[in-house]
mmCIF file of C-alpha atoms and ligand atoms in Angstrom:
data_model
loop_
_atom_site.group_PDB
_atom_site.id
_atom_site.type_symbol
_atom_site.label_atom_id
_atom_site.label_comp_id
_atom_site.label_asym_id
_atom_site.label_seq_id
_atom_site.Cartn_x
_atom_site.Cartn_y
_atom_site.Cartn_z
ATOM 1 C CA MET A 11 -31.395 -23.917 -28.999
ATOM 2 C CA ASN A 12 -27.946 -24.256 -27.643
ATOM 3 C CA ASN A 13 -27.482 -21.740 -24.897
ATOM 4 C CA ARG A 14 -24.150 -22.951 -23.825
ATOM 5 C CA ILE A 15 -21.232 -20.292 -23.531
ATOM 6 C CA LEU A 16 -17.592 -20.882 -22.922
ATOM 7 C CA VAL A 17 -16.237 -18.365 -20.603
ATOM 8 C CA THR A 18 -12.481 -18.107 -20.623
ATOM 9 C CA GLY A 19 -11.450 -16.330 -17.599
ATOM 10 C CA GLY A 20 -14.608 -16.869 -15.858
ATOM 11 C CA ALA A 21 -13.134 -17.532 -12.523
ATOM 12 C CA GLY A 22 -11.733 -13.965 -12.587
ATOM 13 C CA TYR A 23 -13.138 -10.556 -11.511
ATOM 14 C CA ILE A 24 -14.887 -9.457 -14.645
ATOM 15 C CA GLY A 25 -15.474 -13.065 -16.193
ATOM 16 C CA SER A 26 -17.453 -14.170 -12.738
ATOM 17 C CA HIS A 27 -19.659 -11.273 -12.950
ATOM 18 C CA ALA A 28 -20.300 -12.027 -16.686
ATOM 19 C CA CYS A 29 -21.309 -15.521 -15.851
ATOM 20 C CA LYS A 30 -23.764 -14.521 -13.472
ATOM 21 C CA ALA A 31 -25.125 -12.325 -15.905
ATOM 22 C CA LEU A 32 -25.211 -14.812 -18.688
ATOM 23 C CA GLN A 33 -27.225 -17.158 -16.212
ATOM 24 C CA THR A 34 -29.720 -14.548 -15.403
ATOM 25 C CA ALA A 35 -30.179 -13.960 -19.072
ATOM 26 C CA GLY A 36 -31.082 -17.659 -19.552
ATOM 27 C CA TYR A 37 -27.483 -18.855 -21.016
ATOM 28 C CA GLU A 38 -25.587 -21.677 -19.495
ATOM 29 C CA PRO A 39 -21.753 -20.552 -19.051
ATOM 30 C CA VAL A 40 -19.184 -23.049 -18.783
ATOM 31 C CA VAL A 41 -15.868 -21.699 -17.341
ATOM 32 C CA PHE A 42 -12.284 -22.462 -18.839
ATOM 33 C CA ASP A 43 -9.701 -21.281 -16.406
ATOM 34 C CA ASN A 44 -6.245 -22.173 -15.605
ATOM 35 C CA LEU A 45 -7.015 -20.777 -12.023
ATOM 36 C CA ILE A 46 -3.545 -18.875 -11.885
ATOM 37 C CA TYR A 47 -5.409 -15.721 -10.881
ATOM 38 C CA GLY A 48 -8.918 -16.951 -10.954
ATOM 39 C CA HIS A 49 -10.544 -18.216 -7.815
ATOM 40 C CA PRO A 50 -12.537 -21.760 -7.762
ATOM 41 C CA TRP A 51 -15.067 -19.710 -5.643
ATOM 42 C CA ALA A 52 -16.012 -17.447 -8.209
ATOM 43 C CA VAL A 53 -17.263 -20.063 -10.389
ATOM 44 C CA LYS A 54 -20.921 -20.409 -9.066
ATOM 45 C CA TRP A 55 -23.406 -20.287 -12.230
ATOM 46 C CA GLY A 56 -22.072 -23.181 -14.092
ATOM 47 C CA PRO A 57 -19.265 -25.962 -14.365
ATOM 48 C CA LEU A 58 -15.458 -25.099 -14.248
ATOM 49 C CA ILE A 59 -13.048 -26.654 -16.978
ATOM 50 C CA ARG A 60 -9.527 -26.241 -15.712
ATOM 51 C CA GLY A 61 -7.413 -25.266 -18.685
ATOM 52 C CA ASP A 62 -4.952 -23.312 -20.336
ATOM 53 C CA LEU A 63 -4.898 -21.496 -23.592
ATOM 54 C CA ALA A 64 -1.251 -21.796 -24.152
ATOM 55 C CA ASP A 65 -1.904 -25.605 -24.840
ATOM 56 C CA PRO A 66 -4.151 -25.921 -28.072
ATOM 57 C CA GLN A 67 -5.241 -29.368 -27.206
ATOM 58 C CA GLN A 68 -6.896 -28.173 -23.829
ATOM 59 C CA ILE A 69 -9.198 -25.862 -25.407
ATOM 60 C CA GLU A 70 -9.790 -27.784 -28.291
ATOM 61 C CA ALA A 71 -10.879 -30.531 -25.918
ATOM 62 C CA ALA A 72 -13.026 -27.932 -24.110
ATOM 63 C CA LEU A 73 -14.823 -26.839 -27.192
ATOM 64 C CA ASP A 74 -15.485 -30.443 -28.272
ATOM 65 C CA GLU A 75 -16.807 -31.228 -24.594
ATOM 66 C CA VAL A 76 -18.951 -28.305 -24.512
ATOM 67 C CA LYS A 77 -19.851 -27.586 -28.090
ATOM 68 C CA PRO A 78 -20.768 -23.976 -27.073
ATOM 69 C CA ALA A 79 -22.787 -21.490 -29.174
ATOM 70 C CA ALA A 80 -20.419 -18.586 -28.439
ATOM 71 C CA VAL A 81 -17.283 -18.012 -26.468
ATOM 72 C CA MET A 82 -16.876 -14.928 -24.229
ATOM 73 C CA HIS A 83 -12.781 -14.235 -24.103
ATOM 74 C CA PHE A 84 -11.762 -12.762 -20.647
ATOM 75 C CA ALA A 85 -8.566 -15.161 -20.026
ATOM 76 C CA ALA A 86 -5.553 -12.501 -20.025
ATOM 77 C CA TYR A 87 -2.847 -11.186 -17.721
ATOM 78 C CA ALA A 88 -3.699 -7.720 -16.829
ATOM 79 C CA TYR A 89 -0.879 -6.001 -14.886
ATOM 80 C CA VAL A 90 0.404 -3.116 -16.942
ATOM 81 C CA GLY A 91 3.528 -2.550 -14.711
ATOM 82 C CA GLU A 92 4.414 -6.384 -15.062
ATOM 83 C CA SER A 93 3.959 -6.030 -18.885
ATOM 84 C CA VAL A 94 6.435 -3.512 -19.127
ATOM 85 C CA THR A 95 9.167 -5.876 -17.244
ATOM 86 C CA ASN A 96 7.903 -9.066 -18.414
ATOM 87 C CA PRO A 97 6.828 -8.584 -21.946
ATOM 88 C CA ALA A 98 7.125 -12.193 -23.015
ATOM 89 C CA LYS A 99 4.789 -13.349 -20.428
ATOM 90 C CA TYR A 100 2.092 -11.131 -21.992
ATOM 91 C CA TYR A 101 2.681 -11.731 -25.598
ATOM 92 C CA ARG A 102 2.659 -15.460 -25.059
ATOM 93 C CA ASN A 103 -0.180 -15.692 -22.589
ATOM 94 C CA ASN A 104 -2.350 -12.834 -24.257
ATOM 95 C CA VAL A 105 -1.785 -13.009 -27.789
ATOM 96 C CA VAL A 106 -0.513 -16.756 -28.563
ATOM 97 C CA GLY A 107 -3.277 -17.883 -26.051
ATOM 98 C CA SER A 108 -5.987 -15.898 -27.915
ATOM 99 C CA LEU A 109 -4.833 -17.073 -31.373
ATOM 100 C CA ASN A 110 -4.831 -20.797 -30.089
ATOM 101 C CA LEU A 111 -8.501 -20.047 -29.072
ATOM 102 C CA LEU A 112 -9.571 -18.402 -32.384
ATOM 103 C CA ASP A 113 -8.021 -21.067 -34.411
ATOM 104 C CA ALA A 114 -9.898 -23.846 -32.147
ATOM 105 C CA MET A 115 -12.961 -22.059 -32.826
ATOM 106 C CA ARG A 116 -12.270 -21.691 -36.473
ATOM 107 C CA ASN A 117 -11.669 -25.429 -36.896
ATOM 108 C CA ARG A 118 -15.169 -26.111 -35.473
ATOM 109 C CA SER A 119 -17.230 -23.563 -36.992
ATOM 110 C CA ILE A 120 -17.840 -21.760 -33.766
ATOM 111 C CA GLU A 121 -18.191 -18.019 -35.117
ATOM 112 C CA SER A 122 -19.554 -15.864 -32.281
ATOM 113 C CA LEU A 123 -16.937 -14.257 -29.808
ATOM 114 C CA VAL A 124 -17.122 -11.564 -27.227
ATOM 115 C CA PHE A 125 -13.879 -10.122 -26.372
ATOM 116 C CA SER A 126 -12.445 -8.186 -23.336
ATOM 117 C CA SER A 127 -10.350 -5.271 -24.795
ATOM 118 C CA THR A 128 -9.262 -2.204 -22.935
ATOM 119 C CA CYS A 129 -8.936 1.579 -23.051
ATOM 120 C CA ALA A 130 -5.086 0.896 -22.713
ATOM 121 C CA SER A 131 -5.412 0.374 -26.344
ATOM 122 C CA TYR A 132 -5.951 4.183 -27.045
ATOM 123 C CA GLY A 133 -2.398 5.139 -25.339
ATOM 124 C CA ILE A 134 -2.368 8.773 -24.381
ATOM 125 C CA PRO A 135 -5.625 10.424 -25.450
ATOM 126 C CA ARG A 136 -5.387 13.337 -28.109
ATOM 127 C CA VAL A 137 -9.204 13.971 -26.994
ATOM 128 C CA THR A 138 -11.583 13.240 -24.302
ATOM 129 C CA PRO A 139 -13.940 11.642 -24.130
ATOM 130 C CA ILE A 140 -12.339 8.986 -26.309
ATOM 131 C CA ASP A 141 -14.747 7.225 -28.945
ATOM 132 C CA GLU A 142 -14.110 4.355 -30.919
ATOM 133 C CA SER A 143 -12.580 5.955 -33.729
ATOM 134 C CA HIS A 144 -9.780 7.598 -31.533
ATOM 135 C CA PRO A 145 -6.436 6.533 -32.935
ATOM 136 C CA GLN A 146 -4.898 3.299 -31.132
ATOM 137 C CA ASN A 147 -1.352 3.798 -30.175
ATOM 138 C CA PRO A 148 -0.927 1.758 -26.888
ATOM 139 C CA ILE A 149 1.910 2.810 -24.620
ATOM 140 C CA ASN A 150 2.584 -0.658 -22.957
ATOM 141 C CA PRO A 151 2.945 -4.425 -23.786
ATOM 142 C CA TYR A 152 -0.491 -4.999 -22.048
ATOM 143 C CA GLY A 153 -2.155 -2.744 -24.565
ATOM 144 C CA ARG A 154 -0.462 -3.854 -27.179
ATOM 145 C CA SER A 155 -1.149 -7.378 -26.709
ATOM 146 C CA LYS A 156 -5.053 -6.479 -26.527
ATOM 147 C CA LEU A 157 -4.830 -4.374 -29.627
ATOM 148 C CA MET A 158 -3.010 -7.232 -31.680
ATOM 149 C CA ILE A 159 -5.648 -9.542 -31.021
ATOM 150 C CA GLU A 160 -8.460 -6.710 -31.798
ATOM 151 C CA GLN A 161 -6.630 -6.835 -35.087
ATOM 152 C CA ALA A 162 -6.309 -10.530 -35.472
ATOM 153 C CA MET A 163 -10.017 -10.819 -34.798
ATOM 154 C CA ALA A 164 -10.880 -8.047 -37.626
ATOM 155 C CA ASP A 165 -8.581 -10.086 -40.048
ATOM 156 C CA TYR A 166 -10.497 -13.620 -39.156
ATOM 157 C CA SER A 167 -13.793 -11.767 -39.300
ATOM 158 C CA ALA A 168 -12.773 -10.718 -42.862
ATOM 159 C CA ALA A 169 -11.495 -13.943 -44.123
ATOM 160 C CA TYR A 170 -13.120 -16.643 -42.035
ATOM 161 C CA GLY A 171 -16.653 -15.180 -41.026
ATOM 162 C CA LEU A 172 -15.787 -15.001 -37.342
ATOM 163 C CA ARG A 173 -18.218 -12.531 -35.774
ATOM 164 C CA CYS A 174 -16.705 -10.767 -32.662
ATOM 165 C CA VAL A 175 -17.650 -7.961 -30.539
ATOM 166 C CA ALA A 176 -14.564 -6.302 -28.774
ATOM 167 C CA LEU A 177 -15.557 -4.252 -25.839
ATOM 168 C CA ARG A 178 -12.965 -1.820 -24.529
ATOM 169 C CA TYR A 179 -13.255 -1.215 -20.631
ATOM 170 C CA PHE A 180 -12.532 1.980 -19.035
ATOM 171 C CA ASN A 181 -11.805 1.372 -15.357
ATOM 172 C CA ALA A 182 -13.956 -1.637 -13.891
ATOM 173 C CA ALA A 183 -15.012 -1.196 -10.339
ATOM 174 C CA GLY A 184 -17.352 -2.054 -7.896
ATOM 175 C CA ALA A 185 -18.584 -5.755 -6.873
ATOM 176 C CA ASP A 186 -21.824 -7.719 -7.363
ATOM 177 C CA PRO A 187 -24.422 -5.750 -5.811
ATOM 178 C CA GLU A 188 -25.588 -9.158 -3.733
ATOM 179 C CA ALA A 189 -22.021 -9.472 -2.832
ATOM 180 C CA GLU A 190 -21.839 -13.091 -4.161
ATOM 181 C CA ILE A 191 -18.416 -12.438 -6.118
ATOM 182 C CA GLY A 192 -16.319 -9.176 -6.059
ATOM 183 C CA GLU A 193 -12.747 -8.081 -6.687
ATOM 184 C CA ASP A 194 -9.751 -10.059 -5.523
ATOM 185 C CA HIS A 195 -6.838 -9.438 -6.886
ATOM 186 C CA SER A 196 -3.366 -10.947 -5.891
ATOM 187 C CA PRO A 197 -1.389 -8.328 -5.701
ATOM 188 C CA GLU A 198 -3.997 -5.824 -5.802
ATOM 189 C CA THR A 199 -2.919 -2.769 -7.550
ATOM 190 C CA HIS A 200 -6.325 -1.082 -8.219
ATOM 191 C CA LEU A 201 -7.232 2.171 -6.636
ATOM 192 C CA ILE A 202 -10.822 1.517 -5.109
ATOM 193 C CA PRO A 203 -10.168 -1.858 -3.368
ATOM 194 C CA LEU A 204 -6.844 -0.436 -1.966
ATOM 195 C CA VAL A 205 -8.586 2.691 -0.599
ATOM 196 C CA LEU A 206 -11.478 0.394 0.746
ATOM 197 C CA MET A 207 -8.592 -1.986 2.499
ATOM 198 C CA ALA A 208 -7.173 0.955 4.141
ATOM 199 C CA ALA A 209 -10.809 1.841 5.520
ATOM 200 C CA ALA A 210 -11.452 -1.380 6.593
ATOM 201 C CA GLY A 211 -7.774 -1.539 8.393
ATOM 202 C CA ILE A 212 -6.590 -4.072 6.086
ATOM 203 C CA ARG A 213 -3.814 -1.766 4.647
ATOM 204 C CA ASP A 214 -2.202 0.864 6.696
ATOM 205 C CA SER A 215 -2.710 3.652 4.115
ATOM 206 C CA ILE A 216 -3.382 4.550 0.455
ATOM 207 C CA THR A 217 -0.641 6.232 -1.680
ATOM 208 C CA VAL A 218 -1.752 8.881 -4.198
ATOM 209 C CA PHE A 219 0.492 8.314 -7.326
ATOM 210 C CA GLY A 220 1.240 12.052 -8.130
ATOM 211 C CA ARG A 221 -0.499 15.269 -7.429
ATOM 212 C CA ASP A 222 1.368 17.494 -10.170
ATOM 213 C CA TYR A 223 -0.951 16.456 -13.062
ATOM 214 C CA ASP A 224 -2.564 18.911 -15.285
ATOM 215 C CA THR A 225 -5.979 18.434 -13.970
ATOM 216 C CA ASP A 226 -8.382 20.304 -11.574
ATOM 217 C CA ASP A 227 -7.037 18.779 -8.353
ATOM 218 C CA GLY A 228 -3.496 17.544 -9.649
ATOM 219 C CA THR A 229 -4.328 13.712 -9.550
ATOM 220 C CA CYS A 230 -5.355 11.464 -12.328
ATOM 221 C CA VAL A 231 -8.718 11.236 -13.722
ATOM 222 C CA ARG A 232 -10.332 7.981 -14.664
ATOM 223 C CA ASP A 233 -13.811 6.557 -15.624
ATOM 224 C CA TYR A 234 -14.949 4.067 -13.382
ATOM 225 C CA VAL A 235 -17.703 1.801 -14.868
ATOM 226 C CA HIS A 236 -19.482 -0.870 -12.557
ATOM 227 C CA VAL A 237 -18.212 -4.311 -13.115
ATOM 228 C CA SER A 238 -21.803 -5.545 -13.293
ATOM 229 C CA ASP A 239 -22.718 -3.130 -16.261
ATOM 230 C CA LEU A 240 -19.700 -4.226 -18.150
ATOM 231 C CA ALA A 241 -21.107 -7.869 -17.473
ATOM 232 C CA GLN A 242 -24.623 -6.730 -18.667
ATOM 233 C CA ALA A 243 -22.742 -5.133 -22.215
ATOM 234 C CA HIS A 244 -21.340 -8.584 -22.808
ATOM 235 C CA VAL A 245 -24.996 -10.090 -22.509
ATOM 236 C CA LEU A 246 -26.264 -7.556 -24.953
ATOM 237 C CA ALA A 247 -23.120 -8.069 -27.289
ATOM 238 C CA LEU A 248 -23.918 -11.812 -27.344
ATOM 239 C CA GLN A 249 -27.517 -11.308 -27.930
ATOM 240 C CA ALA A 250 -26.849 -9.089 -30.919
ATOM 241 C CA LEU A 251 -24.270 -11.842 -32.266
ATOM 242 C CA ASP A 252 -27.348 -14.477 -31.668
ATOM 243 C CA GLN A 253 -29.285 -12.294 -33.996
ATOM 244 C CA GLY A 254 -26.653 -12.178 -36.666
ATOM 245 C CA ALA A 255 -24.975 -8.842 -35.888
ATOM 246 C CA GLU A 256 -21.781 -8.216 -37.635
ATOM 247 C CA SER A 257 -18.278 -7.728 -35.966
ATOM 248 C CA ALA A 258 -18.128 -4.383 -33.809
ATOM 249 C CA VAL A 259 -16.106 -2.683 -31.229
ATOM 250 C CA TYR A 260 -17.562 -0.789 -28.302
ATOM 251 C CA ASN A 261 -16.207 1.416 -25.380
ATOM 252 C CA LEU A 262 -17.553 0.706 -22.290
ATOM 253 C CA GLY A 263 -17.514 3.717 -19.705
ATOM 254 C CA ASN A 264 -19.830 6.276 -18.135
ATOM 255 C CA GLY A 265 -18.420 9.151 -19.549
ATOM 256 C CA THR A 266 -17.618 10.923 -16.442
ATOM 257 C CA GLY A 267 -13.926 11.393 -15.025
ATOM 258 C CA PHE A 268 -13.241 11.301 -11.251
ATOM 259 C CA SER A 269 -9.723 12.069 -9.765
ATOM 260 C CA VAL A 270 -7.809 10.049 -7.653
ATOM 261 C CA GLN A 271 -8.427 12.225 -4.829
ATOM 262 C CA GLN A 272 -12.480 12.573 -5.645
ATOM 263 C CA VAL A 273 -12.505 8.385 -5.228
ATOM 264 C CA ILE A 274 -10.657 8.696 -1.619
ATOM 265 C CA ASP A 275 -13.379 11.250 -0.799
ATOM 266 C CA ALA A 276 -16.141 9.007 -1.959
ATOM 267 C CA CYS A 277 -14.787 6.044 -0.086
ATOM 268 C CA GLN A 278 -14.670 8.391 2.984
ATOM 269 C CA ARG A 279 -18.225 9.340 2.375
ATOM 270 C CA VAL A 280 -19.336 5.799 2.014
ATOM 271 C CA THR A 281 -17.476 4.068 4.571
ATOM 272 C CA GLY A 282 -17.452 6.627 7.206
ATOM 273 C CA ARG A 283 -14.053 5.540 8.579
ATOM 274 C CA PRO A 284 -10.781 7.627 8.769
ATOM 275 C CA ILE A 285 -8.525 6.848 5.547
ATOM 276 C CA LYS A 286 -4.663 7.649 5.926
ATOM 277 C CA VAL A 287 -3.294 9.240 2.591
ATOM 278 C CA VAL A 288 -0.005 9.136 1.681
ATOM 279 C CA ASP A 289 1.286 11.307 -1.303
ATOM 280 C CA GLY A 290 3.778 9.533 -3.562
ATOM 281 C CA PRO A 291 5.495 9.981 -6.750
ATOM 282 C CA ARG A 292 3.810 9.238 -10.327
ATOM 283 C CA ARG A 293 3.256 5.838 -11.411
ATOM 284 C CA ALA A 294 4.900 5.117 -14.870
ATOM 285 C CA GLY A 295 2.794 4.929 -17.768
ATOM 286 C CA ASP A 296 -0.004 6.724 -16.171
ATOM 287 C CA PRO A 297 -2.151 9.043 -18.578
ATOM 288 C CA PRO A 298 -3.493 12.141 -16.599
ATOM 289 C CA ARG A 299 -7.043 11.652 -17.939
ATOM 290 C CA LEU A 300 -8.832 8.774 -19.358
ATOM 291 C CA VAL A 301 -12.616 9.208 -19.971
ATOM 292 C CA GLY A 302 -14.530 7.140 -22.527
ATOM 293 C CA ASP A 303 -17.742 7.976 -24.651
ATOM 294 C CA ALA A 304 -19.831 5.108 -24.751
ATOM 295 C CA SER A 305 -22.696 6.498 -27.072
ATOM 296 C CA LYS A 306 -22.031 3.925 -29.675
ATOM 297 C CA ILE A 307 -23.089 0.958 -27.444
ATOM 298 C CA ILE A 308 -25.960 2.898 -25.841
ATOM 299 C CA ASN A 309 -26.970 3.645 -29.136
ATOM 300 C CA ASP A 310 -26.696 0.459 -31.196
ATOM 301 C CA LEU A 311 -27.632 -2.307 -28.161
ATOM 302 C CA GLY A 312 -29.238 -0.333 -25.816
ATOM 303 C CA TRP A 313 -26.614 -0.562 -23.056
ATOM 304 C CA SER A 314 -28.298 1.418 -19.970
ATOM 305 C CA PRO A 315 -25.351 1.319 -17.107
ATOM 306 C CA ARG A 316 -27.825 0.817 -13.616
ATOM 307 C CA TYR A 317 -24.671 1.850 -11.221
ATOM 308 C CA ALA A 318 -23.016 4.707 -12.879
ATOM 309 C CA ASP A 319 -23.105 6.566 -9.406
ATOM 310 C CA LEU A 320 -19.532 6.748 -7.960
ATOM 311 C CA ASP A 321 -21.009 6.427 -4.510
ATOM 312 C CA THR A 322 -22.830 3.118 -5.660
ATOM 313 C CA ILE A 323 -19.870 1.798 -7.273
ATOM 314 C CA VAL A 324 -17.970 2.254 -3.992
ATOM 315 C CA GLU A 325 -20.990 1.089 -1.764
ATOM 316 C CA THR A 326 -20.869 -2.366 -3.929
ATOM 317 C CA ALA A 327 -17.195 -2.543 -3.436
ATOM 318 C CA TRP A 328 -17.371 -2.025 0.368
ATOM 319 C CA ASN A 329 -20.038 -4.476 0.897
ATOM 320 C CA TRP A 330 -17.828 -6.972 -0.827
ATOM 321 C CA THR A 331 -14.513 -5.937 0.818
ATOM 322 C CA ARG A 332 -16.491 -6.364 4.384
ATOM 323 C CA HIS A 333 -18.042 -9.577 3.567
ATOM 324 C CA HIS A 334 -14.831 -11.151 1.760
ATOM 325 C CA PHE A 335 -11.892 -9.829 3.904
ATOM 326 C CA LYS A 336 -13.024 -10.129 7.024
HETATM 327 N N1 UDP Y 25 -3.679 5.069 -7.943
HETATM 328 C C1 UDP Y 25 -3.098 5.597 -6.853
HETATM 329 N N2 UDP Y 25 -2.621 4.833 -5.989
HETATM 330 C C2 UDP Y 25 -2.648 3.584 -5.802
HETATM 331 C C3 UDP Y 25 -3.162 2.702 -6.975
HETATM 332 C C4 UDP Y 25 -3.515 3.529 -8.177
HETATM 333 O O1 UDP Y 25 -2.878 7.011 -6.917
HETATM 334 O O2 UDP Y 25 -2.092 2.909 -4.888
HETATM 335 C C5 UDP Y 25 -3.874 5.852 -9.297
HETATM 336 C C6 UDP Y 25 -3.455 5.373 -10.643
HETATM 337 O O3 UDP Y 25 -2.051 6.142 -10.628
HETATM 338 C C7 UDP Y 25 -4.562 5.612 -11.427
HETATM 339 C C8 UDP Y 25 -5.626 5.626 -10.847
HETATM 340 O O4 UDP Y 25 -5.319 5.531 -9.434
HETATM 341 O O5 UDP Y 25 -4.258 7.285 -11.923
HETATM 342 C C9 UDP Y 25 -6.481 4.388 -11.083
HETATM 343 O O6 UDP Y 25 -5.588 3.460 -11.219
HETATM 344 P P1 UDP Y 25 -5.888 1.745 -11.244
HETATM 345 O O7 UDP Y 25 -4.535 1.060 -11.041
HETATM 346 O O8 UDP Y 25 -7.203 1.662 -10.470
HETATM 347 O O9 UDP Y 25 -6.196 1.644 -12.646
HETATM 348 P P2 UDP Y 25 -5.867 2.144 -14.117
HETATM 349 O O10 UDP Y 25 -6.375 3.421 -14.402
HETATM 350 O O11 UDP Y 25 -4.256 1.830 -13.794
HETATM 351 O O12 UDP Y 25 -6.113 0.953 -15.022
#
């Protein structure tokens, strides 16, 4: 049986954790990454092909060389703020790059794809928790770029027999429990790594973006989901496709919301270090509350998050922060 899986963006945060989960499950991940944001050190579970989806010939050559049974597609730019100031970068990379991948797969009759989508495709929620039937009205180019690809995939599924599982993540967080890999963005914009860097003395303080939201303590509420649990969901999606499943979309979240202040409190508890907190203005484009309902993947594919507890998520991230940044 052909167990090779091409993993675009496999040198990145979530993609690298997926590679580890793939190898553990008996697959052979081959990473395709341009290394603009990805790290060579994060590619530990199979070969690395350095290439860019912007160039159709590079992805075609990689598919011809690897002849994968399926593709996992993580490669994308993911800075929401940057997508507003430089949308061209996002549409070209995320949308055109994905279309190049889809067409290269179609021409080679590779029909199984697992795609990284996002809760940012829902926009401002009308109801929470958000399930998959919630309308998708993204409020920034990043979310729109991901939605466009979901739509293209649905159309390619209907017309060309592609079978695609799109996974809409809520807030990916934490690190490999064995600290072999973890989060290392440059620039770092995400809450948990920034708070932990403040705890470690790598940064001076953490700024809370707004305390005047309509939430219990006035700070924004998010649904944090462990990156290794996300990775495991990708393996389940792939196994379902292996067994002939049709195209589907699934949310990935824990269904519990934590405020920015609660995250800072958890980081203080776990690290036992003082963390300097500064109050700042709201960040543009932040919905007050984003919490996901993942019942569908729990029921359909048996997804069972192992690290759903916030303190456990923070512990794995703290362990990584101390190993990696010191
Ligand atoms: N946040 C914050 N200070 C920071 C970074 C983030 O208060 O330095 C808040 C942000 O406004 C949001 C939450 O933390 O409400 C999670 O932000 P993150 O960037 O980690 O993920 P997002 O929800 O934007 O995907």
